[in-house]
CSV table of C-alpha atoms in Angstrom, one decimal:
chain,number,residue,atom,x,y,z
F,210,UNK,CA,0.0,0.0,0.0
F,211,UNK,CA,1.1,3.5,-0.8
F,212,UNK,CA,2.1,6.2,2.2
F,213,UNK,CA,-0.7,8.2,0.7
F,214,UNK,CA,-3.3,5.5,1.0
F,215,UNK,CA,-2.8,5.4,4.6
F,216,UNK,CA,-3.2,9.3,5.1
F,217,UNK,CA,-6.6,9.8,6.4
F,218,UNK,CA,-6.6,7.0,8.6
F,219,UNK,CA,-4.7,7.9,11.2
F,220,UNK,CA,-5.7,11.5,12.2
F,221,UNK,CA,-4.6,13.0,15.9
F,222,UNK,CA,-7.5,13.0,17.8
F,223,UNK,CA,-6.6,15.7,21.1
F,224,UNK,CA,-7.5,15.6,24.8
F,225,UNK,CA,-9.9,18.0,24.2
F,226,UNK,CA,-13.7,17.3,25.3
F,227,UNK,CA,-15.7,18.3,22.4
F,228,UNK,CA,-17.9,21.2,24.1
F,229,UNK,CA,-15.2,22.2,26.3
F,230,UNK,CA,-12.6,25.1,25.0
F,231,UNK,CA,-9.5,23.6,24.1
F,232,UNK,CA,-6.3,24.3,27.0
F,233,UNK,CA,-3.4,26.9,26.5
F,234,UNK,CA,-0.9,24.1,26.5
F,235,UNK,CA,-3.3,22.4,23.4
F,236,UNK,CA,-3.7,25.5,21.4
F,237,UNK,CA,0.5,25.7,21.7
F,238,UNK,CA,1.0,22.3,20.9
F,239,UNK,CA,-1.2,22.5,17.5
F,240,UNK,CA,-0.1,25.7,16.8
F,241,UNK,CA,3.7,24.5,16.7
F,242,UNK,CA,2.8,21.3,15.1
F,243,UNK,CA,1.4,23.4,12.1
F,244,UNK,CA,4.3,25.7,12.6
F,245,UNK,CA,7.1,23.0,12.1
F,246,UNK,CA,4.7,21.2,9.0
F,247,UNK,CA,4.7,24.5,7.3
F,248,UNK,CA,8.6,25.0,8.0
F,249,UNK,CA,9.8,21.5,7.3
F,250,UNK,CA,7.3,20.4,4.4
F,251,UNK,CA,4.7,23.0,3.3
F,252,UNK,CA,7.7,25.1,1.8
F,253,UNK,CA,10.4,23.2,-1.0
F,254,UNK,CA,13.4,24.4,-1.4
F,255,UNK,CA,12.9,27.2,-3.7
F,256,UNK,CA,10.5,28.3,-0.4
F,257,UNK,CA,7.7,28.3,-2.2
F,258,UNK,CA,4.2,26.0,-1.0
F,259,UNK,CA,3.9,22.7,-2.4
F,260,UNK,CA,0.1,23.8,-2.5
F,261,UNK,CA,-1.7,20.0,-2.9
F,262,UNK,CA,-0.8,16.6,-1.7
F,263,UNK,CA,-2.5,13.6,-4.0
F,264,UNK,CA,-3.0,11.1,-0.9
F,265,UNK,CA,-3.3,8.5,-3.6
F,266,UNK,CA,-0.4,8.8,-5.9
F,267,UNK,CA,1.9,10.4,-2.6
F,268,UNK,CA,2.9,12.8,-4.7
F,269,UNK,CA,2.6,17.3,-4.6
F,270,UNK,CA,1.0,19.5,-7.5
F,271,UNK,CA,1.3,23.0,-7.7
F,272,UNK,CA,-1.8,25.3,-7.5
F,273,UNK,CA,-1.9,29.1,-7.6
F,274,UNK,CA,1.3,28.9,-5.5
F,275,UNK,CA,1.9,32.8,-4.7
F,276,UNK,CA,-1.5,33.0,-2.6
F,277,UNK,CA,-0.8,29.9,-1.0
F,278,UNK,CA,2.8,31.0,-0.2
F,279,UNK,CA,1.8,34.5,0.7
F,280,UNK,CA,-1.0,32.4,3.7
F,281,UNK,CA,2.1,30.3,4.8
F,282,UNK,CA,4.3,33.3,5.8
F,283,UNK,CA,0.8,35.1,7.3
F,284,UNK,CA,0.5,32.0,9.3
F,285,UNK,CA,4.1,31.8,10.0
F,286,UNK,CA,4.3,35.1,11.4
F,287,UNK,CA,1.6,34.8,13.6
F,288,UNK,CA,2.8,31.8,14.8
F,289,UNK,CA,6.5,33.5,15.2
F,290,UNK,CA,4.6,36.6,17.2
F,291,UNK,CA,3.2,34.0,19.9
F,292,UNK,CA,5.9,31.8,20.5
F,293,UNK,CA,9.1,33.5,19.5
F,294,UNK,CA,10.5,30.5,17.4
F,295,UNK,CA,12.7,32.3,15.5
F,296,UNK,CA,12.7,28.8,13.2
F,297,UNK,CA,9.3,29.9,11.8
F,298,UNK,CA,10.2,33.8,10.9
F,299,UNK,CA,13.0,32.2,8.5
F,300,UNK,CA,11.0,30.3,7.0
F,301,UNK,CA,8.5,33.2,6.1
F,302,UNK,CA,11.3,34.8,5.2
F,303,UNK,CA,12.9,32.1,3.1
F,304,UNK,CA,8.8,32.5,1.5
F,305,UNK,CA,9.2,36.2,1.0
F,306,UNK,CA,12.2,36.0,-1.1
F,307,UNK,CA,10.7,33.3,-3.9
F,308,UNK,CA,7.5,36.0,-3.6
F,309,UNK,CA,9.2,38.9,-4.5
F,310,UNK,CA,11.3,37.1,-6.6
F,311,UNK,CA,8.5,36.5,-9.2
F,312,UNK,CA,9.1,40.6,-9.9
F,313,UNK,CA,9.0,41.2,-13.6
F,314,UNK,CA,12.1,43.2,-14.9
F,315,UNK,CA,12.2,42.5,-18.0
F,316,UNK,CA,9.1,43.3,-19.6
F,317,UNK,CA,8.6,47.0,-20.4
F,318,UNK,CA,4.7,46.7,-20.1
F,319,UNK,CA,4.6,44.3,-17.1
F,320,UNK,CA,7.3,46.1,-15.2
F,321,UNK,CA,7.3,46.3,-11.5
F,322,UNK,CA,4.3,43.6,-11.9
F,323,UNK,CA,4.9,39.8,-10.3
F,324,UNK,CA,4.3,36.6,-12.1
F,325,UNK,CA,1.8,35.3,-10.4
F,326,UNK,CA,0.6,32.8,-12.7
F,327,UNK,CA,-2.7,30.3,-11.8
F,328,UNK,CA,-0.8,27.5,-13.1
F,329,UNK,CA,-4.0,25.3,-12.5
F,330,UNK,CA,-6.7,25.8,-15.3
F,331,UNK,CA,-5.5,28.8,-16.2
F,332,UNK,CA,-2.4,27.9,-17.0
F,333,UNK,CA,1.1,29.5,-16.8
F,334,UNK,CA,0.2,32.1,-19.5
F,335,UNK,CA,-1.8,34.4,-17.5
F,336,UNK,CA,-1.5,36.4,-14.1
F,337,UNK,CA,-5.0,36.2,-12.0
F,338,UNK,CA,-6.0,39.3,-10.2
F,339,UNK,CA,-6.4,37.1,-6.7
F,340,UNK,CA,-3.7,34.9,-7.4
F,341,UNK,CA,-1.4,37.8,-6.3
F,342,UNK,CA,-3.6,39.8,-4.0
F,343,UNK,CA,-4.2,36.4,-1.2
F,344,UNK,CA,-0.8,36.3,-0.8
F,345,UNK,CA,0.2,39.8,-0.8
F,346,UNK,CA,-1.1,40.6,3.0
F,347,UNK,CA,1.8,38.3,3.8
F,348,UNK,CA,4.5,40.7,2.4
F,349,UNK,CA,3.4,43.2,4.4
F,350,UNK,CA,3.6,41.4,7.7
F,351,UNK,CA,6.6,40.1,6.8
F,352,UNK,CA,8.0,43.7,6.1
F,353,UNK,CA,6.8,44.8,9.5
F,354,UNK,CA,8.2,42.1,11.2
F,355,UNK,CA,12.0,42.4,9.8
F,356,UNK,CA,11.9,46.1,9.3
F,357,UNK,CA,12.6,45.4,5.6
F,358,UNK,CA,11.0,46.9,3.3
F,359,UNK,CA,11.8,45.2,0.0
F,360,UNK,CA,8.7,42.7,1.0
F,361,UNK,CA,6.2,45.5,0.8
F,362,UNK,CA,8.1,47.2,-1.7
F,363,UNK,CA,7.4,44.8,-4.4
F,364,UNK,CA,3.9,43.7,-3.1
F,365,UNK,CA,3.5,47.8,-3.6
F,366,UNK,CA,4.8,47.8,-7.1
F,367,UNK,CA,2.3,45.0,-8.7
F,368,UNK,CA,-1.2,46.2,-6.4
F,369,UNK,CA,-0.1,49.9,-7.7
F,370,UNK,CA,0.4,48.3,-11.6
F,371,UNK,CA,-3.2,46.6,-11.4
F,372,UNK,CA,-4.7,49.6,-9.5
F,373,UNK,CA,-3.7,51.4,-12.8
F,374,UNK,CA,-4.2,48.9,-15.3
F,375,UNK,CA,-7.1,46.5,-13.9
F,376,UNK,CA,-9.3,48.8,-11.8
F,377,UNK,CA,-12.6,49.6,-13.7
F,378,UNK,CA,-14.5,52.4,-11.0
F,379,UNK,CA,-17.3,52.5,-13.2
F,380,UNK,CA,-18.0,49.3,-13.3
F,381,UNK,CA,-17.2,48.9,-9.7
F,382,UNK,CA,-14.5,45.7,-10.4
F,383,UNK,CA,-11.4,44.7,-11.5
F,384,UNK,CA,-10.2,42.8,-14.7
F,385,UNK,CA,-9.1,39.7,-13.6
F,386,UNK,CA,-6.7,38.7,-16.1
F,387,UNK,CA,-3.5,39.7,-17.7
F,388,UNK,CA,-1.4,37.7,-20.9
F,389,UNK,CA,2.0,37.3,-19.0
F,390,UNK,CA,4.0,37.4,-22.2
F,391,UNK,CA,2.5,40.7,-23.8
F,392,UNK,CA,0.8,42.5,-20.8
F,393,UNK,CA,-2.8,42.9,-22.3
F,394,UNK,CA,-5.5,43.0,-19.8
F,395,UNK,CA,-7.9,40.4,-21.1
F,396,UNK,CA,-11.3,42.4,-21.3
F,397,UNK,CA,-12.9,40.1,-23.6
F,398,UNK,CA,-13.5,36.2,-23.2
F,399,UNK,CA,-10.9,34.6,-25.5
F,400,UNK,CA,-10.1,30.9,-25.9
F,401,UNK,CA,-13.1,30.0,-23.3
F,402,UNK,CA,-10.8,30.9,-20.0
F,403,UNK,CA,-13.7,33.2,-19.1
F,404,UNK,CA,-13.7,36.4,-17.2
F,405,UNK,CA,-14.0,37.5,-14.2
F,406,UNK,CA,-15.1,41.0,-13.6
F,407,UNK,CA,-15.3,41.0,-9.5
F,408,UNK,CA,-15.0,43.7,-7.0
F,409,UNK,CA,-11.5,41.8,-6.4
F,410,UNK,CA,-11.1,43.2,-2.5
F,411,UNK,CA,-9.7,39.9,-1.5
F,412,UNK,CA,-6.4,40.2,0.6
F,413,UNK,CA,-7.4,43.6,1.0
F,414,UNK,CA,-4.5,44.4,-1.8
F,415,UNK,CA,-5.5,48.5,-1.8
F,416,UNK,CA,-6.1,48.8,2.1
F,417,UNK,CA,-2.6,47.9,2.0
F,418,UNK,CA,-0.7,49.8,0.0
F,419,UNK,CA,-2.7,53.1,1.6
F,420,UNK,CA,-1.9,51.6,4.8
F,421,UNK,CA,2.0,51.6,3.8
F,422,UNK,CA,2.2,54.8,1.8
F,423,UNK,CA,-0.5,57.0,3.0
F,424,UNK,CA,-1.6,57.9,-0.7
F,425,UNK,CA,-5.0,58.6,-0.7
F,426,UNK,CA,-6.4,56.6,-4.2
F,427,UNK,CA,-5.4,53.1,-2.7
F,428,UNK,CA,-8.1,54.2,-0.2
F,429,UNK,CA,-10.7,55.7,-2.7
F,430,UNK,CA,-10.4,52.4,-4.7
F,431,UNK,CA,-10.7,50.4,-1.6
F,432,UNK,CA,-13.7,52.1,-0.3
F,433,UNK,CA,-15.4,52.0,-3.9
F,434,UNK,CA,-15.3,48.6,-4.4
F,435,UNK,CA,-16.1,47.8,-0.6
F,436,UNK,CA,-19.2,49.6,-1.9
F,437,UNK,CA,-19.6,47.6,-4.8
F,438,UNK,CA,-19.6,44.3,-2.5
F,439,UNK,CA,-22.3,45.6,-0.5
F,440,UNK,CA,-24.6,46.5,-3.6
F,441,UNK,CA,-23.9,43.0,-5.1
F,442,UNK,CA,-24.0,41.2,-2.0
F,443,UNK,CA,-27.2,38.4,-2.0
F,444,UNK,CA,-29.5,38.1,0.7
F,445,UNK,CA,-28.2,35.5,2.2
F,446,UNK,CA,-24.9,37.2,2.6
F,447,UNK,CA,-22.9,35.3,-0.2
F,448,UNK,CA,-21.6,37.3,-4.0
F,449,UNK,CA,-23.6,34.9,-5.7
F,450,UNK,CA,-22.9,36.7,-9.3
F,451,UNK,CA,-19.2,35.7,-9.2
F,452,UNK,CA,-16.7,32.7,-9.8
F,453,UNK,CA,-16.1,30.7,-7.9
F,454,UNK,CA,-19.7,30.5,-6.0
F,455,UNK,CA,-22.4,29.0,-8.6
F,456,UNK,CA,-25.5,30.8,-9.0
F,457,UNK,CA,-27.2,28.2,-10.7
F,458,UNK,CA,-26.3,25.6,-8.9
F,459,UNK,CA,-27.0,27.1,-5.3
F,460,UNK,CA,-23.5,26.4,-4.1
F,461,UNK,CA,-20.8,28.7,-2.3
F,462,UNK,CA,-17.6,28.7,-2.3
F,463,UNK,CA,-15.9,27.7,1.7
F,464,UNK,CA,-13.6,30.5,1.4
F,465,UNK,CA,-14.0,33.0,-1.5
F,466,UNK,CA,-17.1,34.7,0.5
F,467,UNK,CA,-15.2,34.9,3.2
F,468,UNK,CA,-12.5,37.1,1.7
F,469,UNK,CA,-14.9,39.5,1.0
F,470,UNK,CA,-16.2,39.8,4.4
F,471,UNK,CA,-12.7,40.2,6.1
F,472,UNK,CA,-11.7,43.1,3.4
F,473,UNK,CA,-15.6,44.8,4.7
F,474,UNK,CA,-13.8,44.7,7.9
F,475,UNK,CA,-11.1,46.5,6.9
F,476,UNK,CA,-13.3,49.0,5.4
F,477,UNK,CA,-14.9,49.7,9.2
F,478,UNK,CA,-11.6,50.0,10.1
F,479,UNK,CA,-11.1,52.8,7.6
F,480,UNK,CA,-14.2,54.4,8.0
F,481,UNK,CA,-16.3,53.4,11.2
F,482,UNK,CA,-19.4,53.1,9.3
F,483,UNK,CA,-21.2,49.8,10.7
F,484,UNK,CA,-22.8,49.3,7.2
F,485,UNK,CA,-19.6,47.2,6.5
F,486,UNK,CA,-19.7,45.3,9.8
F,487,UNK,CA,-23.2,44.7,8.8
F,488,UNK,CA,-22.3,43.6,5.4
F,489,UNK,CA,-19.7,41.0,7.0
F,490,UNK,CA,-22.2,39.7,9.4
F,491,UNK,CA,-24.3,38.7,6.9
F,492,UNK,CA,-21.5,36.5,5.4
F,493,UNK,CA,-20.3,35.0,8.8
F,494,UNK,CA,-24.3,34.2,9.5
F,495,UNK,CA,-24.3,31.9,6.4
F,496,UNK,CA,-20.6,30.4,7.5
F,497,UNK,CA,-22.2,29.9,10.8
F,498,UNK,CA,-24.9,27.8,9.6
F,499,UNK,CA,-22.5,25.8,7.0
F,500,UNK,CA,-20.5,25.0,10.4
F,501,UNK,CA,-22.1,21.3,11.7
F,502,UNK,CA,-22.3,20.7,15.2
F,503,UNK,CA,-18.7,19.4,15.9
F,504,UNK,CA,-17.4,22.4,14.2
F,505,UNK,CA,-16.8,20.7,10.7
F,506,UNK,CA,-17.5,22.9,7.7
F,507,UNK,CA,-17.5,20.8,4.2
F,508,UNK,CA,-16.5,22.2,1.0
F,509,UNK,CA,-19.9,22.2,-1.4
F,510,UNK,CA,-22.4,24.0,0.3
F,511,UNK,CA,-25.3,25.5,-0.5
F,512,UNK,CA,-27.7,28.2,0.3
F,513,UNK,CA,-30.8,26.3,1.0
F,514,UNK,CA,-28.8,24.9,3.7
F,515,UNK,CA,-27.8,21.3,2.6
F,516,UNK,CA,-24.1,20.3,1.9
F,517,UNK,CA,-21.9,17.7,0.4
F,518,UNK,CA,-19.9,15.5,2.8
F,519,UNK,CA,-16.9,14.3,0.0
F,520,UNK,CA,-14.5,17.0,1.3
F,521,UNK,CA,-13.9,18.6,4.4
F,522,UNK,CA,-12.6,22.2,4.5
F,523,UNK,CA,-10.3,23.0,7.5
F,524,UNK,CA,-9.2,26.5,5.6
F,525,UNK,CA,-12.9,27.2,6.2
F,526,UNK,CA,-13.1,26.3,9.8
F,527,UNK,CA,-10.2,28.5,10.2
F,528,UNK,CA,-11.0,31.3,7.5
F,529,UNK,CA,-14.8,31.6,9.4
F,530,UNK,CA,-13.2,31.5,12.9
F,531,UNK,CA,-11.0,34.3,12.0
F,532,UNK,CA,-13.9,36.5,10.9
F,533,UNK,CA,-16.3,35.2,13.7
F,534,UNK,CA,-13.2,36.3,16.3
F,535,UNK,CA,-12.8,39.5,14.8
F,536,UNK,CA,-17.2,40.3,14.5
F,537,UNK,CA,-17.0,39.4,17.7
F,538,UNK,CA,-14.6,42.0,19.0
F,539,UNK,CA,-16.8,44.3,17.6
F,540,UNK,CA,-19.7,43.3,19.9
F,541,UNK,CA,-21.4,40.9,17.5
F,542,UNK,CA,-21.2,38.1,20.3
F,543,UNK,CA,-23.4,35.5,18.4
F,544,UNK,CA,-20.1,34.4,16.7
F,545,UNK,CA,-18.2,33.2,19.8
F,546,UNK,CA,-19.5,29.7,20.1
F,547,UNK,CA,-19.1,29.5,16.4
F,548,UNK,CA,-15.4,30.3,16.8
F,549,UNK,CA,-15.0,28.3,20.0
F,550,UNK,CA,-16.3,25.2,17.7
F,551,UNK,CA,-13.6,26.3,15.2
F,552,UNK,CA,-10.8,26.2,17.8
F,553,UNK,CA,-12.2,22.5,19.5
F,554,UNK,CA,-12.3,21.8,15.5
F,555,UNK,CA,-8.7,22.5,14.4
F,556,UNK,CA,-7.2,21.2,17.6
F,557,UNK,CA,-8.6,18.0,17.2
F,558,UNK,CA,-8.5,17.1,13.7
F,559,UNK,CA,-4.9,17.1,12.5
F,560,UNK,CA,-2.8,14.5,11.4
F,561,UNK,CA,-0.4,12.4,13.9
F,562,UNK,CA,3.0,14.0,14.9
F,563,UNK,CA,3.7,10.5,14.1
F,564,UNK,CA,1.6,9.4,11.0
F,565,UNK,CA,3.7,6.5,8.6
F,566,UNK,CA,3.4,9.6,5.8
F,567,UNK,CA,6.0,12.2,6.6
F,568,UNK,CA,3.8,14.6,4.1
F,569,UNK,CA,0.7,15.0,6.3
F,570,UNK,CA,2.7,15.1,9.7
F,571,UNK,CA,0.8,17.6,12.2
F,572,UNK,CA,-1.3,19.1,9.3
F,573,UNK,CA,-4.7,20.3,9.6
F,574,UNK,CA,-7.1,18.2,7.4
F,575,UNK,CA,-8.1,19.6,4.3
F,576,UNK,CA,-9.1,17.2,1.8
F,577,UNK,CA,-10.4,17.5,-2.0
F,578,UNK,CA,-12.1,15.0,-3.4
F,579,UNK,CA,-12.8,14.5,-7.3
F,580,UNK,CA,-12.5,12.6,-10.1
F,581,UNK,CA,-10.1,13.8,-13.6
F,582,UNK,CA,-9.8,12.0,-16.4
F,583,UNK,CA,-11.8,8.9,-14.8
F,584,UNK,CA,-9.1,8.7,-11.9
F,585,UNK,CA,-10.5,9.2,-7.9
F,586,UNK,CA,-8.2,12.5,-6.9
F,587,UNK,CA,-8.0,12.4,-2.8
F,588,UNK,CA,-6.2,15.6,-1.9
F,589,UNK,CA,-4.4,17.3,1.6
F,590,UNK,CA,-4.1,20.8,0.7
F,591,UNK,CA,-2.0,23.3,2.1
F,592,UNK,CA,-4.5,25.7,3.1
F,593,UNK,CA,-5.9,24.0,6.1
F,594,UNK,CA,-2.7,24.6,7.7
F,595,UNK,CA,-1.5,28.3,6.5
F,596,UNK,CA,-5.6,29.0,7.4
F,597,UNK,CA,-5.2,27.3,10.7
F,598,UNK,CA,-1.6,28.8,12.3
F,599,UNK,CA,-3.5,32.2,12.0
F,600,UNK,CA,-6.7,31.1,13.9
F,601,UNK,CA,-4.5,29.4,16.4
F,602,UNK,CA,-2.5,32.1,17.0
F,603,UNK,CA,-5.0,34.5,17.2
F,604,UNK,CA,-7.4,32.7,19.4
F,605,UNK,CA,-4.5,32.0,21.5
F,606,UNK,CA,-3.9,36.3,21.3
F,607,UNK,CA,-7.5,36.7,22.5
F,608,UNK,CA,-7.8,33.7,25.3
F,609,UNK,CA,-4.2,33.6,26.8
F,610,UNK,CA,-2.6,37.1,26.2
F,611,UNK,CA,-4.9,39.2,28.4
């Protein structure tokens, strides 16, 4: 039998009572075993994510790799702030420098722009609008934390290039794709690779940069498109009009939503209207009734309230913790047995310290499951774990630092 076979059958099930918040000393111990996963296999040599591990075949693919690198060194760096292991800032480091070393030179048109290619369905022809800006928070933090600049400095550079080449005000979006080779800003469908006009606010990309150099149109575009989510925001709290939630199907995506909310928060931090917070609530209401009773959030869900049991999503336990934390904090105390579940959740389902496949070691479990080409593909991913060292570490802020 292959190591990867063996993966999900020997998961590390914690002394934690479910219904009973999880111990200091637990929240430590999973927060270092993600920690020393992310350091020792999350990141190759190059320090870049292996993104997804095919439990059946033991082997890693690449996916979108400069968000998923930019959520290791957030998580790293959280991790790093509670405990002090110095071990887990040079690894976000070692991160940072593959991320800013994606910096385009050497195309006139593209210049001072990062090749952050999809490398999935899209290929490794085109830059995607989110595949830069979910990793770019990262580069930021990482700046702050080594009093470097260059991070920030070349996350700066690309977010200002797409505020001036991608940003469409009147339509209240952003183009979503860019030809890597001739620096055209795809504004027609060509080929079938689709287009994706969204408000874009994930990762928070223009926040950011105003945040870092004070100029006031990162914050204008910020604020308009923060507007733009709440005029396009359904009912029931999710952006039903864009990729990759389905409309027609019902379904939402177990993270994409959530970006939105935390960049609404961001907003309120900006501007102290609650109309964001209000906005964001809305989203972590529908989270909140995706999350089952033992704190498990699947991948396929769906508005009317059912779900699909074939994957489990522990970058949504996370991702929905962080916001239900953070709403909290902001009075909205409904959220605090959702993120208590989240935290009883992440510390208990993890893979052994010990488990036969050195891949999975002390992960948290985020599996994928689908079928290419008539082959069953059983996937870890990454995410689970990046997603899970910042909701450890910041529950662990907000029970243990007072």
């Amino acid at each position: 039998m292959k190591r990867g076979l063996i993966c999900c059958l020997c998961l590390l099930f914690g002394g934690t009572v479910f219904g009973q918040n999880p111990s200091k000393e637990e929240v430590l111990t999973a927060l270092n075993g993600c920690a020393t996963y992310a350091t020792d296999v999350l990141l190759d040599e190059e320090g870049k994510s292996r993104c997804d591990y095919n439990m059946i075949l033991g082997e890693w693919f690449p996916y979108e790799e400069p968000w998923h690198t930019g959520q290791i060194i957030l998580g790293l760096l959280d991790s790093y702030k509670v405990t002090g292991n110095q071990k887990y800032l040079d690894a976000a480091k070692r991160a940072g420098e593959w991320w800013i070393g994606l910096e385009i030179k050497d195309n006139p048109v593209l210049k001072g722009m990062v090749a952050a290619t999809h490398g999935d369905s899209r290929g490794n022809d085109h830059i995607v609008f989110s595949t830069v800006t979910d990793g770019s928070h990262g580069l930021f933090e990482l700046s702050k934390a080594t009093g470097d600049d260059k991070y920030a400095r070349v996350a700066t550079s690309a977010i200002t290039w797409m505020l001036e080449n991608m940003y469409a005000p009147e339509m209240g979006v952003c183009y979503d794709i860019v030809d890597l080779k001739t620096g055209e800003v795809l504004k027609t469908d060509r080929d079938g690779l689709g287009l994706d006009l969204r408000p874009n606010t994930e990762g928070s990309p223009f926040f950011d940069v105003y945040q870092w150099t004070g100029e006031e149109r990162f914050k204008d575009a910020h604020i308009l498109l923060s507007n733009s989510l709440i005029e396009k925001q359904a009912p029931e709290g999710a952006w039903m009009d864009y990729h990759p939630n389905d409309k027609e199907a019902g379904s939402f995506h177990p993270r994409f939503n959530l970006w939105y909310a935390e960049s609404l928060l961001d907003t309120y931090e900006l501007t102290k209207d609650r109309k964001y917070l209000e906005a964001a609530a809305k989203t972590a209401r529908l989270y909140a009734k995706a999350q089952r009773k033992d704190g498990t959030i699947y991948y396929d869900n769906y508005l009317d309230g059912s779900f699909d049991k074939g994957s489990i999503c522990g970058s949504a336990v996370a991702f929905a913790g962080i916001v239900w934390m953070r709403l909290a904090g902001y009075g909205y105390d409904e959220f605090v047995p959702n993120y208590e579940k989240s935290a009883q959740w992440l510390i208990t389902n993890r893979y052994a310290q010990d488990h036969p496949d050195p891949n999975v070691r002390g992960a948290v479990v985020n599996t994928r499951y689908r079928v290419k080409k008539g082959r069953v593909w059983l996937t870890q991913r990454d995410v689970g774990t990046s997603f899970g060292m910042r909701f450890l570490a910041q529950y662990y802020q907000l029970k243990f630092k007072k």
